[in-house]
Coordinates of C-alpha atoms and ligand atoms in Angstrom, one line a residue:
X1333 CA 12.8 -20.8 8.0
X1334 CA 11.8 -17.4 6.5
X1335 CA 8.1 -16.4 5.8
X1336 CA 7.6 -17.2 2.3
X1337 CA 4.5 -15.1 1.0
X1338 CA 4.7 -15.8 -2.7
X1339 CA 4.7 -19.6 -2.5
X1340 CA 1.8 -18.9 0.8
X1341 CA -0.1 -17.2 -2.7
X1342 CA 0.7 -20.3 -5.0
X1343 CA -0.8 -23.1 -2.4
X1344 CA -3.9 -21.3 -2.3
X1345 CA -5.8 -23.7 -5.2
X1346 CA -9.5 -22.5 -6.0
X1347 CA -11.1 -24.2 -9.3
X1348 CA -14.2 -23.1 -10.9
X1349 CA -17.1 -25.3 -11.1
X1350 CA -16.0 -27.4 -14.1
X1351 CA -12.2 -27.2 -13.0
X1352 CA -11.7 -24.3 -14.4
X1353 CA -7.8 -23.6 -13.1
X1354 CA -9.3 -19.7 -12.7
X1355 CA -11.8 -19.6 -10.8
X1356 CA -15.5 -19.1 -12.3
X1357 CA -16.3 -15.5 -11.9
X1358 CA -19.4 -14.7 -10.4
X1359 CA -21.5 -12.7 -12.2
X1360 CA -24.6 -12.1 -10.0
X1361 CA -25.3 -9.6 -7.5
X1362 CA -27.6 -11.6 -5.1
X1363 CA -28.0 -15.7 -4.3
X1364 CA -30.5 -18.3 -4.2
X1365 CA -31.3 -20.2 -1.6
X1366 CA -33.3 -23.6 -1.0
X1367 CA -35.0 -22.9 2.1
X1368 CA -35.7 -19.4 4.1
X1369 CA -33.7 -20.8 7.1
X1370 CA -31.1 -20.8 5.5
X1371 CA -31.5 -17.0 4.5
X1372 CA -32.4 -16.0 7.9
X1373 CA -29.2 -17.8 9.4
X1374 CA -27.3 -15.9 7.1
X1375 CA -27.8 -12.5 8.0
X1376 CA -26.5 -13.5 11.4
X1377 CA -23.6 -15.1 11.0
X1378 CA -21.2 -17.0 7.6
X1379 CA -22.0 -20.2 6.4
X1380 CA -18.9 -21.2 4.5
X1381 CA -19.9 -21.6 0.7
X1382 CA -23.0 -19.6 1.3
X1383 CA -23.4 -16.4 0.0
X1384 CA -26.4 -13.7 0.1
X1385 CA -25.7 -10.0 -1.7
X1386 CA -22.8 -8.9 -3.4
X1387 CA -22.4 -5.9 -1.4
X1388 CA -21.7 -8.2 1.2
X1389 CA -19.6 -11.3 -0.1
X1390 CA -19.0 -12.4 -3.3
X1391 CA -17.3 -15.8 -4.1
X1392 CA -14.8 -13.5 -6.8
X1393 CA -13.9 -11.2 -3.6
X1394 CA -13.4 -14.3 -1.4
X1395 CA -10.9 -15.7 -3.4
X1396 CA -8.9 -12.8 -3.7
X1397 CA -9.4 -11.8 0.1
X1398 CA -8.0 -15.0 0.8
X1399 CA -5.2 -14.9 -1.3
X1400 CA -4.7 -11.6 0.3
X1401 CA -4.5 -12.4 3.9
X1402 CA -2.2 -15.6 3.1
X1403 CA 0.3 -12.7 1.4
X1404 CA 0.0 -10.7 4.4
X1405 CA -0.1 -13.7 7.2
X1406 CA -3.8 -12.4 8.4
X1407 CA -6.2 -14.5 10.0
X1408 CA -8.5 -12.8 7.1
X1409 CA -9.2 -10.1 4.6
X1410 CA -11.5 -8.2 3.0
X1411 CA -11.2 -6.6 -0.9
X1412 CA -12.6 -3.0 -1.2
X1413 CA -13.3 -0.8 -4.3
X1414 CA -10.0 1.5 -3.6
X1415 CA -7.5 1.6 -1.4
X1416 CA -9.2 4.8 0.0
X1417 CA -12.1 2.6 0.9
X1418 CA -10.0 0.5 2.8
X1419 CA -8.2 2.8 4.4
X1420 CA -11.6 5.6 5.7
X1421 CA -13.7 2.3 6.1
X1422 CA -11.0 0.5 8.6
X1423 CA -10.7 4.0 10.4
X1424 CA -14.5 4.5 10.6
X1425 CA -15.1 1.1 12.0
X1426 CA -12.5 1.3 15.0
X1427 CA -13.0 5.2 15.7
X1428 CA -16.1 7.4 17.3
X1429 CA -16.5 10.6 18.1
X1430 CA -14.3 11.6 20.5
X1431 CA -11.3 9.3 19.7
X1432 CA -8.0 10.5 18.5
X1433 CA -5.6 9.0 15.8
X1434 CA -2.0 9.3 15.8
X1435 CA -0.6 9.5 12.3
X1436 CA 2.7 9.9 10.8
X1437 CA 3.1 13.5 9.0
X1438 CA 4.5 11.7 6.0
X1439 CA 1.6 9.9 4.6
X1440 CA -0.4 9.8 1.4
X1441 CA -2.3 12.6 0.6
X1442 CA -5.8 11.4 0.3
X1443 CA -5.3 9.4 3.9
X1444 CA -3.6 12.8 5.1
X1445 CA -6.5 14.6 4.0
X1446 CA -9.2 12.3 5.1
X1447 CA -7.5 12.9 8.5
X1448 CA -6.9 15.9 8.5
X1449 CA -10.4 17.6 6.8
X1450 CA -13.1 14.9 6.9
X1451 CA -13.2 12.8 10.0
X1452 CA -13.2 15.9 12.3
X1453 CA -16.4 16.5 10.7
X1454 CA -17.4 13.0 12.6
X1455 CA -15.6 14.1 16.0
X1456 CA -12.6 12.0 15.2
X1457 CA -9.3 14.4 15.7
X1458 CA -5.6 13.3 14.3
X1459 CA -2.4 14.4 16.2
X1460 CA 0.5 14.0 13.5
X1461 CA 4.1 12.9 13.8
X1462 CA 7.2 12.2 13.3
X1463 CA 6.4 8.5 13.3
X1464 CA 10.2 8.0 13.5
X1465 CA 10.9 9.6 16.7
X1466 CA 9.4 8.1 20.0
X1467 CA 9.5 10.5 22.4
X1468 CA 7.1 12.7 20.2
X1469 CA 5.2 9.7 19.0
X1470 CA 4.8 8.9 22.7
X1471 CA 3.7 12.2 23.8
X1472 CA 0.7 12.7 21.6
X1473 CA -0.9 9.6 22.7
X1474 CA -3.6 9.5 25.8
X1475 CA -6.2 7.4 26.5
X1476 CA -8.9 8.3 23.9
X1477 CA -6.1 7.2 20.9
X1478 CA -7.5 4.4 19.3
X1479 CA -5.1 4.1 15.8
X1480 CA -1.8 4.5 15.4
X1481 CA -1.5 4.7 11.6
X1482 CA 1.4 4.8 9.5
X1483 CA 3.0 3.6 6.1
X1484 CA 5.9 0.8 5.7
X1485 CA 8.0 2.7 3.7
X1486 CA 6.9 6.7 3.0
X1487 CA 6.5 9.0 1.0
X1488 CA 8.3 10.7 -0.2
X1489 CA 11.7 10.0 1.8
X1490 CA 11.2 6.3 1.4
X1491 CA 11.4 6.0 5.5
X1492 CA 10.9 2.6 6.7
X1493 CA 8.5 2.1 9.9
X1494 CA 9.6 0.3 12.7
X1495 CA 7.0 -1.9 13.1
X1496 CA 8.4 -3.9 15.8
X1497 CA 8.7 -0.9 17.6
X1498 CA 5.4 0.8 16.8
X1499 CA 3.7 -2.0 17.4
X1500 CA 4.7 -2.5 21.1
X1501 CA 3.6 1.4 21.9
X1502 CA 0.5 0.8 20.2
X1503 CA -0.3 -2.4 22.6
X1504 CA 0.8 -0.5 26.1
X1505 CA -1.9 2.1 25.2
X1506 CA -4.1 0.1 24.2
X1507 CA -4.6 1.1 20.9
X1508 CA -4.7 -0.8 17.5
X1509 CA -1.7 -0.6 14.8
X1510 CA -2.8 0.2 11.7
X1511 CA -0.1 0.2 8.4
X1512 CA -0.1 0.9 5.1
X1513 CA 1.8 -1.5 2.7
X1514 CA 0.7 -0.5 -0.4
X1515 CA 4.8 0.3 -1.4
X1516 CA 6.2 -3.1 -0.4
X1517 CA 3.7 -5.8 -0.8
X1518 CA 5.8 -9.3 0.0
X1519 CA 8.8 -7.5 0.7
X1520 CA 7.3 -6.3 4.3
X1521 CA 4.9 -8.5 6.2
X1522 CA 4.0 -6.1 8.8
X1523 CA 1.3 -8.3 10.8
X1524 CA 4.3 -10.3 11.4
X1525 CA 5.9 -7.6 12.6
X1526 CA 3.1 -7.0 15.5
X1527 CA 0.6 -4.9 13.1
X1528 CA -2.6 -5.7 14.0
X1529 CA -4.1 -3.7 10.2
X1530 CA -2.7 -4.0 6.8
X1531 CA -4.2 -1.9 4.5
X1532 CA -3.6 -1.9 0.6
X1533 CA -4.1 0.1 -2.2
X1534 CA -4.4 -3.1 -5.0
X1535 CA -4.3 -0.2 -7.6
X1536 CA -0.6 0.1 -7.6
X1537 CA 2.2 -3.2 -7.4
X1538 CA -0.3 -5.6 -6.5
X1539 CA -2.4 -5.3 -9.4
X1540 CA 0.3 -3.8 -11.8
X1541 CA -0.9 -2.9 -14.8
X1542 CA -2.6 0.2 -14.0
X1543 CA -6.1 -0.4 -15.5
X1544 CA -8.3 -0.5 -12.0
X1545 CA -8.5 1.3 -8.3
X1546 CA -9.2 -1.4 -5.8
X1547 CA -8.0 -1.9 -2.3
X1548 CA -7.7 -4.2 0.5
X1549 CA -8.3 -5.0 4.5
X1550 CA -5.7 -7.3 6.3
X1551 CA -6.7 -8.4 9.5
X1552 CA -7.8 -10.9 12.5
X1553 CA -11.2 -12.0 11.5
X1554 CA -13.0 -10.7 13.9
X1555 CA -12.6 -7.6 12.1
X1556 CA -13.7 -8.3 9.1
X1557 CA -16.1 -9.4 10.2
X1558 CA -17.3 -6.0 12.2
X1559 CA -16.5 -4.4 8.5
X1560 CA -18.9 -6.9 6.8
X1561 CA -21.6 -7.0 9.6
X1562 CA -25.1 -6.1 8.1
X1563 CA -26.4 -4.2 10.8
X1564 CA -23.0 -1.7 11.7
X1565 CA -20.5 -2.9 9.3
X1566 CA -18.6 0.1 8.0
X1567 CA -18.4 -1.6 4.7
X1568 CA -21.2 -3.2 4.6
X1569 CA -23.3 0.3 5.2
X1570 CA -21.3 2.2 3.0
X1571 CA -20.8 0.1 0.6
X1572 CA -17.3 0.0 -1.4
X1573 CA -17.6 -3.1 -2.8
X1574 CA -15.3 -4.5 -5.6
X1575 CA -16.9 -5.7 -9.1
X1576 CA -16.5 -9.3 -9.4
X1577 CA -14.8 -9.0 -12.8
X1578 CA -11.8 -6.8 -11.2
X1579 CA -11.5 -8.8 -8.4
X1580 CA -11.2 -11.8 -11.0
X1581 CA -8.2 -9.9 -13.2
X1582 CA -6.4 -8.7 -10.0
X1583 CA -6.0 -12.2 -8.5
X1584 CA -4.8 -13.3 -12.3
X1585 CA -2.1 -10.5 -11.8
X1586 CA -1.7 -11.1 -8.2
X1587 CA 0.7 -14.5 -9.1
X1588 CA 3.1 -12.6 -10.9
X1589 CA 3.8 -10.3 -8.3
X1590 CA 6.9 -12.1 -6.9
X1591 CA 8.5 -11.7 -10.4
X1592 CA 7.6 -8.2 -10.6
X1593 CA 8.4 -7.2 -7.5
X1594 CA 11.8 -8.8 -7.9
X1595 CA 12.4 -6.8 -11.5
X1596 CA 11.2 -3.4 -9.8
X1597 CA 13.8 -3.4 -6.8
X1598 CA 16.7 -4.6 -9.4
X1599 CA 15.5 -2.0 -11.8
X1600 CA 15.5 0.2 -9.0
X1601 CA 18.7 -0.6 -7.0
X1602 CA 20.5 -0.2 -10.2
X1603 CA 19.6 3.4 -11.2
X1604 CA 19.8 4.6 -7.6
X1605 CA 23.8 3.6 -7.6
X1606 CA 24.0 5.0 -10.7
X1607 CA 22.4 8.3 -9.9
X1608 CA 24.3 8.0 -6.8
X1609 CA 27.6 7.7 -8.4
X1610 CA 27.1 10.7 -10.4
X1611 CA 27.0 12.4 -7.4
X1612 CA 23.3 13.1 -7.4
X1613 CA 21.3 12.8 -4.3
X1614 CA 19.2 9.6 -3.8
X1615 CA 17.3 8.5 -1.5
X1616 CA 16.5 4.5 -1.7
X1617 CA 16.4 1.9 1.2
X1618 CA 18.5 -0.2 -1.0
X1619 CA 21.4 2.0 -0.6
X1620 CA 23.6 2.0 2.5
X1621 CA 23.6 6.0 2.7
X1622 CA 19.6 5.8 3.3
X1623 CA 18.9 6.3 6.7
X1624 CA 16.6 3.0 7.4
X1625 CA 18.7 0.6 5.3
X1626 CA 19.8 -1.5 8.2
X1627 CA 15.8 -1.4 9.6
X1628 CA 14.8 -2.7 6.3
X1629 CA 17.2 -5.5 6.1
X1630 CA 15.9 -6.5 9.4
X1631 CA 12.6 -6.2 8.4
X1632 CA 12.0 -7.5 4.9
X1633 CA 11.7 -11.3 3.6
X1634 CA 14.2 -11.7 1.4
X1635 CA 14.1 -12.3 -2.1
X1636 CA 12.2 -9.3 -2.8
X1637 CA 14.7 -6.3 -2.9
X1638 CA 14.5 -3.4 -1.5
X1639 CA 11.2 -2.3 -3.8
X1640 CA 10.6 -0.1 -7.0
X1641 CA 10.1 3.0 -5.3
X1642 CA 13.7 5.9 -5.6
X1643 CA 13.4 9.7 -5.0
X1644 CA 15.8 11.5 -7.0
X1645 CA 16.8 15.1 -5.5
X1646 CA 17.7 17.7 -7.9
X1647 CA 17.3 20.4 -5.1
X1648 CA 14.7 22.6 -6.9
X1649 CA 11.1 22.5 -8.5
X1650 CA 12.1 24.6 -11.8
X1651 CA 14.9 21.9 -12.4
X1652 CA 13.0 19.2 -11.3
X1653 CA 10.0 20.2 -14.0
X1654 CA 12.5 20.5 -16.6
X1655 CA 14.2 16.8 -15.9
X1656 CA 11.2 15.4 -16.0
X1657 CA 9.8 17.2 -19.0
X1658 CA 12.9 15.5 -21.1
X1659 CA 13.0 12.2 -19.2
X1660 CA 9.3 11.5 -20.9
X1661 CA 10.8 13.1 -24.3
X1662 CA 13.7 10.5 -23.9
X1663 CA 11.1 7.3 -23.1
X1664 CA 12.6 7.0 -19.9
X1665 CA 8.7 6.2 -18.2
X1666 CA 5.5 8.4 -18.1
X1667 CA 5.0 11.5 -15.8
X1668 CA 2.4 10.3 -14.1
X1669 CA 1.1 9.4 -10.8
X1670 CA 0.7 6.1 -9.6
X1671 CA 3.1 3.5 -9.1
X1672 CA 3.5 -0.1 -10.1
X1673 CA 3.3 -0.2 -13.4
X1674 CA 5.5 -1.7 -15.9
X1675 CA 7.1 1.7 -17.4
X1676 CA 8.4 4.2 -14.8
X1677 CA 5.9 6.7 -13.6
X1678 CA 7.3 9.8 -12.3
X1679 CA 5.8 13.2 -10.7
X1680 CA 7.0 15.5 -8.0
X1681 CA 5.8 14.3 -4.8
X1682 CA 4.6 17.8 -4.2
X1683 CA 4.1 19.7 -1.4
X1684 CA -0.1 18.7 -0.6
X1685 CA 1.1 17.2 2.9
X1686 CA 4.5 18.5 3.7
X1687 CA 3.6 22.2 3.3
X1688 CA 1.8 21.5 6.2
X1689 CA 5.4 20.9 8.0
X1690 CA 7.0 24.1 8.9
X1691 CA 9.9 25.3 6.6
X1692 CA 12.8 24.5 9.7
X1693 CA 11.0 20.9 10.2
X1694 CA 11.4 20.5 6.8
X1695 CA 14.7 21.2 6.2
X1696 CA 15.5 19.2 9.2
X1697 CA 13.5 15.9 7.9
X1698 CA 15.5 16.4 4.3
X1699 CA 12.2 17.6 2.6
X1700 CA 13.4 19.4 -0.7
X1701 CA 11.3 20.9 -3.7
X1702 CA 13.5 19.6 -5.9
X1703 CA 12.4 15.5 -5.5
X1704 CA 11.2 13.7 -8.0
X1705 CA 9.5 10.3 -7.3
X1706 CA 10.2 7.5 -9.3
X1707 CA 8.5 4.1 -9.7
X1708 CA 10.8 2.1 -11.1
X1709 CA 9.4 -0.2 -14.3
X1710 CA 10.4 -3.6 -15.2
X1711 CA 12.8 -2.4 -18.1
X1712 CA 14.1 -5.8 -19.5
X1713 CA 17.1 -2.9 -20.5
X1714 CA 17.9 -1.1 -17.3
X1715 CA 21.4 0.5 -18.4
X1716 CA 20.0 1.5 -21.4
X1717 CA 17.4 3.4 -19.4
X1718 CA 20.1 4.7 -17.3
X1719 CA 22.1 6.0 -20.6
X1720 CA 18.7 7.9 -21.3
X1721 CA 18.1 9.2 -17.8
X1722 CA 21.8 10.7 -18.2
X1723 CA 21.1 12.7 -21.1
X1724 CA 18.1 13.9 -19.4
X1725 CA 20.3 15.0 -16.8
X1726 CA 22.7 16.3 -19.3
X1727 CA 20.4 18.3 -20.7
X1728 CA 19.5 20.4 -17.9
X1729 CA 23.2 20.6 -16.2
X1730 CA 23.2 17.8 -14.2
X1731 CA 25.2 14.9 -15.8
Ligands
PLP2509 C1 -2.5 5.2 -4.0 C2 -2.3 5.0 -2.5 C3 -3.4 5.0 -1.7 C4 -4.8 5.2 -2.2 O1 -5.2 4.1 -3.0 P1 -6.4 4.2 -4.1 O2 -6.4 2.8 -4.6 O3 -5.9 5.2 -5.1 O4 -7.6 4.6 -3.4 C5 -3.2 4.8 -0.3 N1 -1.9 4.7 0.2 C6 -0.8 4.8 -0.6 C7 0.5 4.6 0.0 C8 -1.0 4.9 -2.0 O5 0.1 5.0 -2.8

């Protein structure tokens, strides 16, 4: 039988206090206790139920950790303030100085960055990739890689990791495997794919209705628990703890996911054959001309789609600009960063991490100027939206 992650979500029942079918929100940043045993025992280890500073644990960011790791098949998880937080706290609790990281080149740009600029402040150096060829992915590793990091599905060409793959270099060198789902949460499960990190910016599908940055931890427990320890806990010390009250509405949203995820990759599939059709370049895991559609078939637990997320190529930035200057005038979505929300958000990927590539790489890997990234809404009308995009297009010599 295949994984089912949305109904994993719906068996996880928490009442409040007075049966409350959402949970009580907790709206106190430290605890009482009945006896100063008890207090002292809990600074050493986690007494189920028991809880002593916010920053630490909060019964609001258990239950959405929990719901969390049952979505992503994880022994455990931990909520965090952004998906940033996540992301530099996980690599600041498994890296020193002196360790090396092996990153795809196609990353988000605040990870790429935080890679890149800030942790060799710390001694911690990153050799990027092509995540998607092995030989070079093989060659930059050596026995002081600790990570190997990467993203499910990528930006901007919509590449899908091969998890399976990755996973088994990772474990002959000893190093952990760290991905980033935030662009196919349910439709990719990579722990159950040999990951031994998820990470998650909640900011985007999960939570949906762009209104909060938050972010989450997927893991064995043992390393939350290393995140969450009071005396060297990377999160613990540095402290990106998510408010109670968010961590109460994101759960709320979290059990509509499965319906929106489903609405985004129909919404999606659809305008990507249409653009296609049109003879415009597309790039969308749904389509059989995308390189990793057969990967992703493999990969993903069905019933999801192929996810909201469709680059549109129109070859240059001027024209690019100008489409999406009249695709806002025709209400087609927002242009807007971000992703996951119920209009389409659209911006040009641009060029913060790729320009790093040099220009014959580029071309080679199918980087343009001309893309536009789209995340496709839940449009109850998705031709109608189509009909729009195509005067867009019209408009600036495209259709
Ligand atoms: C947005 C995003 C992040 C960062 O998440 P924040 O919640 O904005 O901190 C990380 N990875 C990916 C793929 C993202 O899209």
């Amino acid at each position: 039988m295949s994984f089912n992650p949305a109904s994993d979500i719906q068996d996880y029942l928490v009442f409040g206090e007075y049966g409350e079918v959402n949970p009580s929100i907790n709206d106190s940043s430290t605890y009482t206790f009945m006896s100063p045993d008890t207090m002292a025992e809990l600074f050493e280890t986690e007494i189920e139920g028991c809880f002593l500073y916010s920053r630490h644990w909060n019964p609001s960011n258990k239950y959405l950790s929990n719901a969390l790791s049952r979505m992503e098949a994880s022994e455990s998880a931990q909520v965090m303030a952004s998906g940033m937080a996540a992301i530099s706290n996980s690599l600041l609790q498994l890296c020193q100085a002196g360790d090396e990281i092996v990153a795809s080149r196609t990353i988000y740009g605040g990870t790429y960055a935080f890679l890149k600029n800030f942790l060799p402040r710390l001694g911690i150096t990153t050799r990027f990739v092509n995540i998607h060829d092995q030989d070079e992915l093989k060659a930059a590793l050596n026995d002081k890689t600790r990570v190997i990091y990467g993203e499910s599905i990528s930006n901007p060409l919509l590449e899908v990791a091969n998890i399976p793959v990755l996973s088994q270099i990772a474990r002959d060198h000893g190093a952990k495997l760290m991905i980033d789902n935030t662009f196919s949460p349910l439709m990719i499960t990579p722990i159950r794919h040999g990951a031994d990190i998820t990470v998650h910016s909640l900011t985007k599908f999960i939570n949906g209705t762009s209104d909060c940055v938050a972010g989450a931890v997927c893991s064995a427990k043992a390393f939350t628990d290393a995140l969450s320890d009071v005396n060297s806990g990377a999160a613990m010390l540095m402290g990106p703890v998510l408010d109670s009250f968010r961590s109460a509405s994101i759960l709320k949203n979290l059990h509509s996911l499965h319906i929106r995820m489903r609405q985004h990759s129909h919404n999606a599939l659809y305008l990507a054959q249409g653009l296609e059709s049109m003879g415009l370049k597309v790039h969308y895991p749904g389509l059989p001309s995308h390189r990793d559609h057969e990967l992703l078939k493999q990969l993903r637990n069905p019933g999801y789609g192929y996810g909201g997320m469709l680059v549109l190529d129109v070859g240059e930035a001027s024209l690019a600009n100008r489409l999406m200057e009249r695709m806002q005038q025709e209400k087609v979505g927002y242009l807007a960063v971000s992703l996951g929300f119920y209009k389409t958000l659209f911006s040009a990927p641009g060029n913060s991490t790729s320009s790093e590539i040099p220009p014959a790489e580029r071309a080679k890997m199918g980087l343009s100027d001309g893309m536009i990234r789209m995340s496709v809404g839940l449009d109850h009308d998705i031709e109608r939206t189509l009909q729009r995009l195509s005067i867009g297009l019209n408009d600036v010599g495209l259709g």
